[in-house]
mmCIF file of C-alpha atoms in Angstrom:
data_model
loop_
_atom_site.group_PDB
_atom_site.id
_atom_site.type_symbol
_atom_site.label_atom_id
_atom_site.label_comp_id
_atom_site.label_asym_id
_atom_site.label_seq_id
_atom_site.Cartn_x
_atom_site.Cartn_y
_atom_site.Cartn_z
ATOM 1 C CA MET A 101 -34.757 67.311 -10.761
ATOM 2 C CA ASP A 102 -35.365 68.669 -14.252
ATOM 3 C CA GLY A 103 -35.096 72.427 -13.522
ATOM 4 C CA SER A 104 -33.085 74.423 -15.771
ATOM 5 C CA GLY A 105 -29.426 75.504 -15.028
ATOM 6 C CA LEU A 106 -26.048 76.460 -16.395
ATOM 7 C CA ASP A 107 -22.507 75.768 -16.000
ATOM 8 C CA SER A 108 -19.493 78.161 -15.248
ATOM 9 C CA ASP A 109 -18.713 78.200 -18.957
ATOM 10 C CA GLY A 110 -22.195 79.867 -19.563
ATOM 11 C CA ARG A 111 -23.718 76.877 -21.086
ATOM 12 C CA GLN A 112 -27.383 76.601 -20.357
ATOM 13 C CA PHE A 113 -29.417 73.426 -19.882
ATOM 14 C CA ALA A 114 -33.187 72.987 -20.063
ATOM 15 C CA LYS A 115 -33.154 70.363 -17.359
ATOM 16 C CA ALA A 116 -30.649 68.702 -15.031
ATOM 17 C CA SER A 117 -30.844 65.321 -16.802
ATOM 18 C CA GLU A 118 -29.539 67.009 -19.944
ATOM 19 C CA MET A 119 -26.506 68.155 -18.023
ATOM 20 C CA TRP A 120 -25.828 64.876 -16.272
ATOM 21 C CA GLU A 121 -26.056 63.059 -19.662
ATOM 22 C CA LEU A 122 -23.407 65.266 -21.030
ATOM 23 C CA GLU A 123 -21.145 65.125 -17.953
ATOM 24 C CA ILE A 124 -21.510 61.636 -16.710
ATOM 25 C CA GLY A 125 -23.152 59.547 -19.506
ATOM 26 C CA THR A 126 -26.200 57.365 -19.750
ATOM 27 C CA GLY A 127 -27.746 56.046 -16.751
ATOM 28 C CA SER A 128 -26.436 58.992 -14.389
ATOM 29 C CA ALA A 129 -29.862 60.864 -14.015
ATOM 30 C CA GLY A 130 -32.939 59.617 -12.363
ATOM 31 C CA GLY A 131 -31.464 56.247 -11.263
ATOM 32 C CA GLU A 132 -29.206 55.226 -8.405
ATOM 33 C CA GLY A 133 -25.530 54.741 -8.309
ATOM 34 C CA ASN A 134 -23.788 51.717 -6.986
ATOM 35 C CA GLY A 135 -21.371 53.660 -4.765
ATOM 36 C CA THR A 136 -18.389 52.511 -6.738
ATOM 37 C CA CYS A 137 -17.949 55.248 -9.250
ATOM 38 C CA CYS A 138 -18.725 52.901 -11.919
ATOM 39 C CA GLY A 139 -22.454 53.307 -12.252
ATOM 40 C CA GLY A 140 -23.989 54.609 -15.477
ATOM 41 C CA GLY A 141 -21.398 56.401 -17.505
ATOM 42 C CA GLY A 142 -18.354 54.336 -16.710
ATOM 43 C CA ASP A 143 -15.254 56.236 -17.763
ATOM 44 C CA LYS A 144 -17.067 59.524 -17.730
ATOM 45 C CA ARG A 145 -18.148 58.977 -14.299
ATOM 46 C CA ARG A 146 -14.594 58.234 -13.146
ATOM 47 C CA ASP A 147 -13.278 61.206 -14.878
ATOM 48 C CA TRP A 148 -15.833 63.420 -13.123
ATOM 49 C CA TYR A 149 -14.560 62.348 -9.721
ATOM 50 C CA ARG A 150 -10.910 62.380 -10.730
ATOM 51 C CA LYS A 151 -11.239 66.002 -11.756
ATOM 52 C CA GLY A 152 -12.910 66.889 -8.454
ATOM 53 C CA ILE A 153 -10.429 65.263 -6.357
ATOM 54 C CA ALA A 154 -7.545 66.559 -8.303
ATOM 55 C CA TYR A 155 -8.693 70.177 -7.793
ATOM 56 C CA TRP A 156 -8.865 69.747 -3.929
ATOM 57 C CA GLN A 157 -5.467 67.858 -3.820
ATOM 58 C CA GLY A 158 -4.090 71.215 -5.118
ATOM 59 C CA VAL A 159 -5.506 73.370 -2.463
ATOM 60 C CA GLU A 160 -3.567 74.280 0.615
ATOM 61 C CA ALA A 161 -4.554 72.497 3.860
ATOM 62 C CA SER A 162 -5.509 75.578 5.710
ATOM 63 C CA VAL A 163 -8.882 77.303 6.760
ATOM 64 C CA ASP A 164 -8.360 79.825 3.957
ATOM 65 C CA GLY A 165 -7.747 77.029 1.500
ATOM 66 C CA VAL A 166 -10.737 74.806 2.209
ATOM 67 C CA LEU A 167 -13.043 77.907 2.275
ATOM 68 C CA GLY A 168 -11.850 79.011 -1.168
ATOM 69 C CA GLY A 169 -9.956 82.008 -0.007
ATOM 70 C CA TYR A 170 -12.787 83.165 2.335
ATOM 71 C CA GLY A 171 -11.238 82.400 5.717
ATOM 72 C CA CYS A 172 -13.373 85.173 7.122
ATOM 73 C CA VAL A 173 -16.422 82.823 6.619
ATOM 74 C CA ASN A 174 -15.283 80.551 9.349
ATOM 75 C CA GLU A 175 -16.558 82.489 12.316
ATOM 76 C CA PRO A 176 -20.045 83.221 11.090
ATOM 77 C CA ASP A 177 -20.373 79.737 9.709
ATOM 78 C CA VAL A 178 -19.507 78.040 13.047
ATOM 79 C CA LYS A 179 -21.806 80.436 14.875
ATOM 80 C CA GLY A 180 -24.690 79.770 12.440
ATOM 81 C CA SER A 181 -24.152 75.986 12.739
ATOM 82 C CA ASP A 182 -24.061 76.110 16.538
ATOM 83 C CA VAL A 183 -27.319 77.974 16.746
ATOM 84 C CA PHE A 184 -28.736 75.341 14.585
ATOM 85 C CA LEU A 185 -27.349 72.171 16.192
ATOM 86 C CA LYS A 186 -27.745 72.878 19.902
ATOM 87 C CA PRO A 187 -31.584 73.008 20.049
ATOM 88 C CA LEU A 188 -31.749 70.046 17.623
ATOM 89 C CA LEU A 189 -29.784 67.902 20.143
ATOM 90 C CA ALA A 190 -32.191 68.855 22.898
ATOM 91 C CA ASP A 191 -35.230 68.257 20.680
ATOM 92 C CA ARG A 192 -34.096 64.853 19.592
ATOM 93 C CA PHE A 193 -32.293 63.428 22.630
ATOM 94 C CA GLY A 194 -33.859 65.547 25.414
ATOM 95 C CA LYS A 195 -32.052 64.819 28.889
ATOM 96 C CA GLN A 196 -30.889 61.388 28.009
ATOM 97 C CA LYS A 197 -27.453 60.640 29.221
ATOM 98 C CA ARG A 198 -26.044 59.461 25.828
ATOM 99 C CA HIS A 199 -22.627 58.969 24.572
ATOM 100 C CA LEU A 200 -22.802 61.138 21.399
ATOM 101 C CA VAL A 201 -20.999 60.224 18.328
ATOM 102 C CA ALA A 202 -20.965 62.298 15.054
ATOM 103 C CA LEU A 203 -19.569 61.812 11.621
ATOM 104 C CA ASP A 204 -18.024 64.611 9.756
ATOM 105 C CA CYS A 205 -18.457 64.103 5.982
ATOM 106 C CA GLY A 206 -16.105 65.936 3.604
ATOM 107 C CA SER A 207 -14.245 66.942 6.785
ATOM 108 C CA GLY A 208 -11.381 68.648 5.063
ATOM 109 C CA ILE A 209 -8.836 69.723 7.748
ATOM 110 C CA GLY A 210 -11.247 69.092 10.581
ATOM 111 C CA ARG A 211 -12.433 72.716 10.817
ATOM 112 C CA VAL A 212 -16.104 71.727 11.645
ATOM 113 C CA THR A 213 -15.029 68.964 13.929
ATOM 114 C CA LYS A 214 -12.602 71.206 15.897
ATOM 115 C CA ASN A 215 -14.838 74.252 16.050
ATOM 116 C CA LEU A 216 -18.283 72.719 16.531
ATOM 117 C CA LEU A 217 -18.640 68.889 16.739
ATOM 118 C CA LEU A 218 -16.195 68.340 19.488
ATOM 119 C CA ARG A 219 -18.096 70.725 21.740
ATOM 120 C CA TYR A 220 -21.081 68.330 21.854
ATOM 121 C CA PHE A 221 -19.837 64.943 20.857
ATOM 122 C CA ASN A 222 -17.865 62.403 22.790
ATOM 123 C CA GLU A 223 -16.587 60.887 19.582
ATOM 124 C CA VAL A 224 -16.230 62.233 16.164
ATOM 125 C CA ASP A 225 -15.226 60.378 12.904
ATOM 126 C CA LEU A 226 -13.886 62.142 9.890
ATOM 127 C CA VAL A 227 -14.220 61.105 6.239
ATOM 128 C CA GLU A 228 -12.421 62.985 3.565
ATOM 129 C CA PRO A 229 -10.967 61.959 0.163
ATOM 130 C CA ALA A 230 -8.109 64.443 0.077
ATOM 131 C CA SER A 231 -5.239 62.702 2.022
ATOM 132 C CA HIS A 232 -3.272 65.912 2.796
ATOM 133 C CA PHE A 233 -6.436 67.370 4.282
ATOM 134 C CA LEU A 234 -7.140 64.346 6.454
ATOM 135 C CA GLU A 235 -3.469 64.200 7.633
ATOM 136 C CA ALA A 236 -3.702 67.817 8.668
ATOM 137 C CA ALA A 237 -6.907 67.215 10.570
ATOM 138 C CA ARG A 238 -5.275 64.222 12.367
ATOM 139 C CA GLU A 239 -2.377 66.243 13.380
ATOM 140 C CA LYS A 240 -4.380 69.234 14.479
ATOM 141 C CA LEU A 241 -6.981 67.230 16.361
ATOM 142 C CA SER A 242 -4.501 65.013 18.179
ATOM 143 C CA SER A 243 -2.359 67.929 19.454
ATOM 144 C CA GLU A 244 -5.224 70.248 20.717
ATOM 145 C CA GLY A 245 -4.590 71.317 24.306
ATOM 146 C CA ASP A 246 -7.982 73.044 24.763
ATOM 147 C CA MET A 247 -10.237 70.075 24.711
ATOM 148 C CA ASP A 248 -10.582 67.015 26.982
ATOM 149 C CA ILE A 249 -9.320 64.303 24.675
ATOM 150 C CA ASP A 250 -10.429 61.580 26.982
ATOM 151 C CA THR A 251 -14.231 62.586 26.707
ATOM 152 C CA HIS A 252 -14.330 64.575 23.496
ATOM 153 C CA LYS A 253 -12.052 63.176 20.795
ATOM 154 C CA ALA A 254 -11.679 62.516 17.142
ATOM 155 C CA VAL A 255 -11.527 58.794 16.732
ATOM 156 C CA ASN A 256 -11.370 57.546 13.142
ATOM 157 C CA PHE A 257 -10.015 59.145 10.104
ATOM 158 C CA PHE A 258 -11.398 57.544 6.798
ATOM 159 C CA CYS A 259 -9.646 58.563 3.580
ATOM 160 C CA VAL A 260 -12.568 57.578 1.312
ATOM 161 C CA PRO A 261 -14.829 59.534 -1.133
ATOM 162 C CA LEU A 262 -18.443 59.755 -0.023
ATOM 163 C CA GLN A 263 -19.761 57.769 -3.078
ATOM 164 C CA GLU A 264 -17.677 54.797 -1.838
ATOM 165 C CA PHE A 265 -18.180 55.120 1.945
ATOM 166 C CA THR A 266 -20.522 53.066 4.082
ATOM 167 C CA PRO A 267 -20.895 54.103 7.729
ATOM 168 C CA GLU A 268 -20.814 51.526 10.473
ATOM 169 C CA ALA A 269 -24.284 50.457 11.255
ATOM 170 C CA GLY A 270 -25.958 52.139 14.217
ATOM 171 C CA ARG A 271 -22.876 54.174 15.339
ATOM 172 C CA TYR A 272 -23.778 57.889 14.820
ATOM 173 C CA ASP A 273 -26.166 60.237 16.557
ATOM 174 C CA VAL A 274 -25.549 62.898 13.921
ATOM 175 C CA ILE A 275 -24.070 62.721 10.426
ATOM 176 C CA TRP A 276 -22.861 66.224 9.400
ATOM 177 C CA ILE A 277 -22.547 66.853 5.683
ATOM 178 C CA GLN A 278 -21.268 70.343 4.714
ATOM 179 C CA TRP A 279 -19.993 71.845 1.482
ATOM 180 C CA CYS A 280 -19.185 68.445 -0.010
ATOM 181 C CA ILE A 281 -22.396 66.866 -1.257
ATOM 182 C CA GLY A 282 -22.182 68.783 -4.467
ATOM 183 C CA GLN A 283 -19.390 66.676 -5.646
ATOM 184 C CA LEU A 284 -21.822 63.745 -6.057
ATOM 185 C CA PRO A 285 -24.118 63.421 -9.098
ATOM 186 C CA ASP A 286 -27.813 62.815 -8.161
ATOM 187 C CA ASP A 287 -27.813 59.024 -8.273
ATOM 188 C CA ASP A 288 -24.633 58.702 -6.088
ATOM 189 C CA PHE A 289 -26.276 61.345 -3.750
ATOM 190 C CA VAL A 290 -29.236 59.148 -3.271
ATOM 191 C CA SER A 291 -27.327 55.960 -2.909
ATOM 192 C CA PHE A 292 -25.011 57.551 -0.245
ATOM 193 C CA PHE A 293 -27.881 58.689 1.932
ATOM 194 C CA LYS A 294 -29.662 55.333 1.581
ATOM 195 C CA ARG A 295 -26.458 53.584 2.911
ATOM 196 C CA ALA A 296 -25.876 56.258 5.477
ATOM 197 C CA LYS A 297 -29.303 55.958 7.030
ATOM 198 C CA ALA A 298 -28.198 52.665 8.507
ATOM 199 C CA GLY A 299 -25.394 54.453 10.238
ATOM 200 C CA LEU A 300 -27.696 56.344 12.416
ATOM 201 C CA LYS A 301 -28.743 55.467 15.987
ATOM 202 C CA PRO A 302 -32.448 55.568 16.982
ATOM 203 C CA ASP A 303 -33.515 59.375 16.911
ATOM 204 C CA GLY A 304 -30.354 60.154 15.108
ATOM 205 C CA PHE A 305 -30.409 62.645 12.168
ATOM 206 C CA PHE A 306 -28.449 64.246 9.318
ATOM 207 C CA VAL A 307 -27.372 67.816 8.986
ATOM 208 C CA VAL A 308 -26.813 68.983 5.411
ATOM 209 C CA LYS A 309 -25.356 72.520 5.058
ATOM 210 C CA GLU A 310 -24.785 73.662 1.489
ATOM 211 C CA ASN A 311 -24.690 76.466 -0.927
ATOM 212 C CA ILE A 312 -28.077 76.967 -2.537
ATOM 213 C CA ALA A 313 -28.789 78.260 -6.079
ATOM 214 C CA ARG A 314 -31.707 80.638 -6.585
ATOM 215 C CA GLN A 315 -33.327 78.085 -9.025
ATOM 216 C CA GLY A 316 -32.339 74.980 -10.825
ATOM 217 C CA PHE A 317 -28.652 74.352 -10.565
ATOM 218 C CA VAL A 318 -25.228 75.750 -11.248
ATOM 219 C CA LEU A 319 -22.345 73.517 -12.359
ATOM 220 C CA ASP A 320 -18.819 74.537 -11.574
ATOM 221 C CA LYS A 321 -16.563 73.125 -14.213
ATOM 222 C CA GLU A 322 -13.340 73.853 -12.247
ATOM 223 C CA ASP A 323 -13.940 71.318 -9.518
ATOM 224 C CA ASN A 324 -16.843 69.343 -11.006
ATOM 225 C CA SER A 325 -19.354 70.406 -8.214
ATOM 226 C CA ILE A 326 -23.041 71.312 -8.539
ATOM 227 C CA THR A 327 -24.933 73.918 -6.539
ATOM 228 C CA ARG A 328 -28.541 72.798 -6.190
ATOM 229 C CA SER A 329 -31.638 74.964 -5.525
ATOM 230 C CA ASP A 330 -33.744 74.344 -2.342
ATOM 231 C CA LEU A 331 -36.370 72.609 -4.505
ATOM 232 C CA TYR A 332 -33.720 70.498 -6.176
ATOM 233 C CA PHE A 333 -32.529 69.297 -2.636
ATOM 234 C CA LYS A 334 -36.039 68.635 -1.370
ATOM 235 C CA GLU A 335 -36.745 66.468 -4.381
ATOM 236 C CA LEU A 336 -33.585 64.371 -3.702
ATOM 237 C CA PHE A 337 -34.307 64.240 0.016
ATOM 238 C CA ASN A 338 -37.692 62.686 -0.924
ATOM 239 C CA GLN A 339 -35.964 60.171 -3.092
ATOM 240 C CA CYS A 340 -33.770 59.207 -0.261
ATOM 241 C CA GLY A 341 -36.684 58.612 2.087
ATOM 242 C CA LEU A 342 -35.808 61.411 4.467
ATOM 243 C CA TYR A 343 -38.029 63.966 6.179
ATOM 244 C CA ILE A 344 -37.191 67.577 6.779
ATOM 245 C CA TYR A 345 -37.223 68.243 10.555
ATOM 246 C CA LYS A 346 -36.009 71.697 10.554
ATOM 247 C CA THR A 347 -34.222 74.242 8.233
ATOM 248 C CA LYS A 348 -32.370 77.525 8.800
ATOM 249 C CA ASP A 349 -30.640 79.965 6.534
ATOM 250 C CA GLN A 350 -27.070 80.924 7.320
ATOM 251 C CA LYS A 351 -26.458 84.571 8.094
ATOM 252 C CA GLY A 352 -23.510 86.979 7.973
ATOM 253 C CA LEU A 353 -21.747 85.668 4.870
ATOM 254 C CA PRO A 354 -20.315 87.906 2.157
ATOM 255 C CA GLU A 355 -23.010 88.995 -0.371
ATOM 256 C CA GLU A 356 -21.155 87.815 -3.402
ATOM 257 C CA LEU A 357 -21.313 84.171 -2.130
ATOM 258 C CA PHE A 358 -24.161 81.837 -2.698
ATOM 259 C CA ALA A 359 -26.793 81.586 -0.019
ATOM 260 C CA VAL A 360 -26.230 78.804 2.420
ATOM 261 C CA LYS A 361 -29.067 76.696 4.051
ATOM 262 C CA MET A 362 -29.071 74.072 6.787
ATOM 263 C CA TYR A 363 -31.408 71.100 6.791
ATOM 264 C CA ALA A 364 -31.929 68.662 9.642
ATOM 265 C CA LEU A 365 -33.135 65.424 8.057
ATOM 266 C CA VAL A 366 -34.726 62.407 9.952
ATOM 267 C CA THR A 367 -35.696 58.847 8.824
ATOM 268 C CA ASP A 368 -38.670 58.477 11.146
ATOM 269 C CA LYS A 369 -42.110 58.811 9.668
ATOM 270 C CA PRO A 370 -44.520 61.345 11.221
ATOM 271 C CA ARG A 371 -46.250 60.224 14.422
ATOM 272 C CA VAL A 372 -49.897 59.516 14.267
ATOM 273 C CA GLY A 373 -52.288 61.380 16.558
ATOM 274 C CA LYS A 374 -52.216 64.873 18.219
ATOM 275 C CA SER A 375 -48.919 66.460 19.209
ATOM 276 C CA LYS A 376 -47.454 69.806 19.775
ATOM 277 C CA VAL A 377 -44.480 68.752 17.779
ATOM 278 C CA PRO A 378 -44.911 69.563 13.940
ATOM 279 C CA GLN A 379 -45.584 66.530 11.947
ATOM 280 C CA TYR A 380 -43.042 66.518 9.080
ATOM 281 C CA LYS A 381 -44.008 64.921 5.915
ATOM 282 C CA PRO A 382 -42.815 64.922 2.294
ATOM 283 C CA ALA A 383 -44.903 67.477 0.361
ATOM 284 C CA LYS A 384 -46.954 64.879 -1.605
ATOM 285 C CA GLN A 385 -48.021 63.277 1.618
ATOM 286 C CA ALA A 386 -49.297 66.599 2.914
ATOM 287 C CA TRP A 387 -51.458 67.028 -0.192
ATOM 288 C CA ASN A 388 -53.016 63.566 0.409
ATOM 289 C CA SER A 389 -53.711 64.390 4.011
ATOM 290 C CA CYS A 390 -55.596 67.573 2.858
ATOM 291 C CA PHE A 391 -57.622 65.764 0.375
ATOM 292 C CA TYR A 392 -58.552 63.193 2.932
ATOM 293 C CA LEU A 393 -59.599 66.022 5.299
ATOM 294 C CA LEU A 394 -61.634 67.700 2.672
ATOM 295 C CA ASN A 395 -63.459 64.587 1.764
ATOM 296 C CA TYR A 396 -64.267 63.844 5.349
ATOM 297 C CA ARG A 397 -65.567 67.281 6.078
ATOM 298 C CA MET A 398 -67.648 67.523 3.007
ATOM 299 C CA SER A 399 -69.512 64.266 3.775
ATOM 300 C CA GLY A 400 -71.950 66.508 5.831
ATOM 301 C CA GLY A 401 -73.243 67.931 2.545
ATOM 302 C CA GLY A 402 -74.783 71.349 1.942
ATOM 303 C CA THR A 403 -73.665 74.205 -0.056
ATOM 304 C CA TRP A 404 -72.913 76.344 2.946
ATOM 305 C CA TRP A 405 -70.889 73.665 4.673
ATOM 306 C CA THR A 406 -68.991 73.000 1.540
ATOM 307 C CA PHE A 407 -68.115 76.647 1.282
ATOM 308 C CA ILE A 408 -66.789 76.781 4.837
ATOM 309 C CA THR A 409 -64.917 73.535 4.320
ATOM 310 C CA CYS A 410 -63.173 74.579 1.215
ATOM 311 C CA ASN A 411 -62.033 77.808 2.879
ATOM 312 C CA ILE A 412 -60.667 75.853 5.880
ATOM 313 C CA PHE A 413 -58.963 73.595 3.309
ATOM 314 C CA SER A 414 -57.310 76.432 1.679
ATOM 315 C CA VAL A 415 -56.017 77.932 4.831
ATOM 316 C CA GLN A 416 -54.609 74.464 5.977
ATOM 317 C CA LEU A 417 -53.052 73.804 2.607
ATOM 318 C CA THR A 418 -51.345 77.163 2.700
ATOM 319 C CA HIS A 419 -49.938 76.408 6.012
ATOM 320 C CA ILE A 420 -48.709 73.081 5.103
ATOM 321 C CA LEU A 421 -47.037 74.195 1.987
ATOM 322 C CA LYS A 422 -45.250 77.055 3.948
ATOM 323 C CA THR A 423 -43.792 74.449 6.272
ATOM 324 C CA GLN A 424 -43.012 71.933 3.638
ATOM 325 C CA LEU A 425 -41.545 74.166 0.898
#
């Protein structure tokens, strides 16, 4: 989490903890928030969230508004999400006849729910802190004439910020988090996911779809949001006790925008034994496995055998790092 970064005013930071200390106050970096906006930092933390919600309360409740003036992004975004989600549902749930329920976090006006989630899920709950966005979503989704509202419907509309939200235990097959987790400092990020894990059904998973910084982080002072690098996200996921199941880069967005990446995250530990399904582990566990393998194979002794073993180890380590990083 200590990669260098900068803010939209051009100020540079040697590490993320330095930035969080300035923005939120003591206790905001490297710990875990309490989900009440009143963790380390007190008033500064509350001010951080107030500024963020004030920004979005001033944004028009439209596709163009929630996409920052880039309404053209909607179509490729939905297409990319669909290509990512559909095989995941098959991989995780197979041919089970399952009543599927999703949670749309930072749902805005219900854009993702309407254009993607209601295609696959029988019920979708929405959580959004900006009340005018949520009301627009409620009106739009309750009046849609092109969906079967008896079998695919938006059910609950929660007007709550993510740092204060706790999902109902065991309700969701998928928790979808897109273009909103940057509003949370690192400790509240970790705290949210630890609470949200209890909201998943068996075999359920998270999808996180977010902007990606090339390295370190970029802090937007206008709306108090942070764009994290891929490595930054992976370090946070590891703190949350989550495993990366699959990733995919979003294609077809305007070049001037940040890159966007999708992560499917699971809570189940890798299975023991041989399997055609890749075994997904945090990077440090992969290292431990490699060293175990090396020690085992080197037990035969001999210079020639050691040479061959080390080369095998090198190839396997390279493969693991490519799949993990």
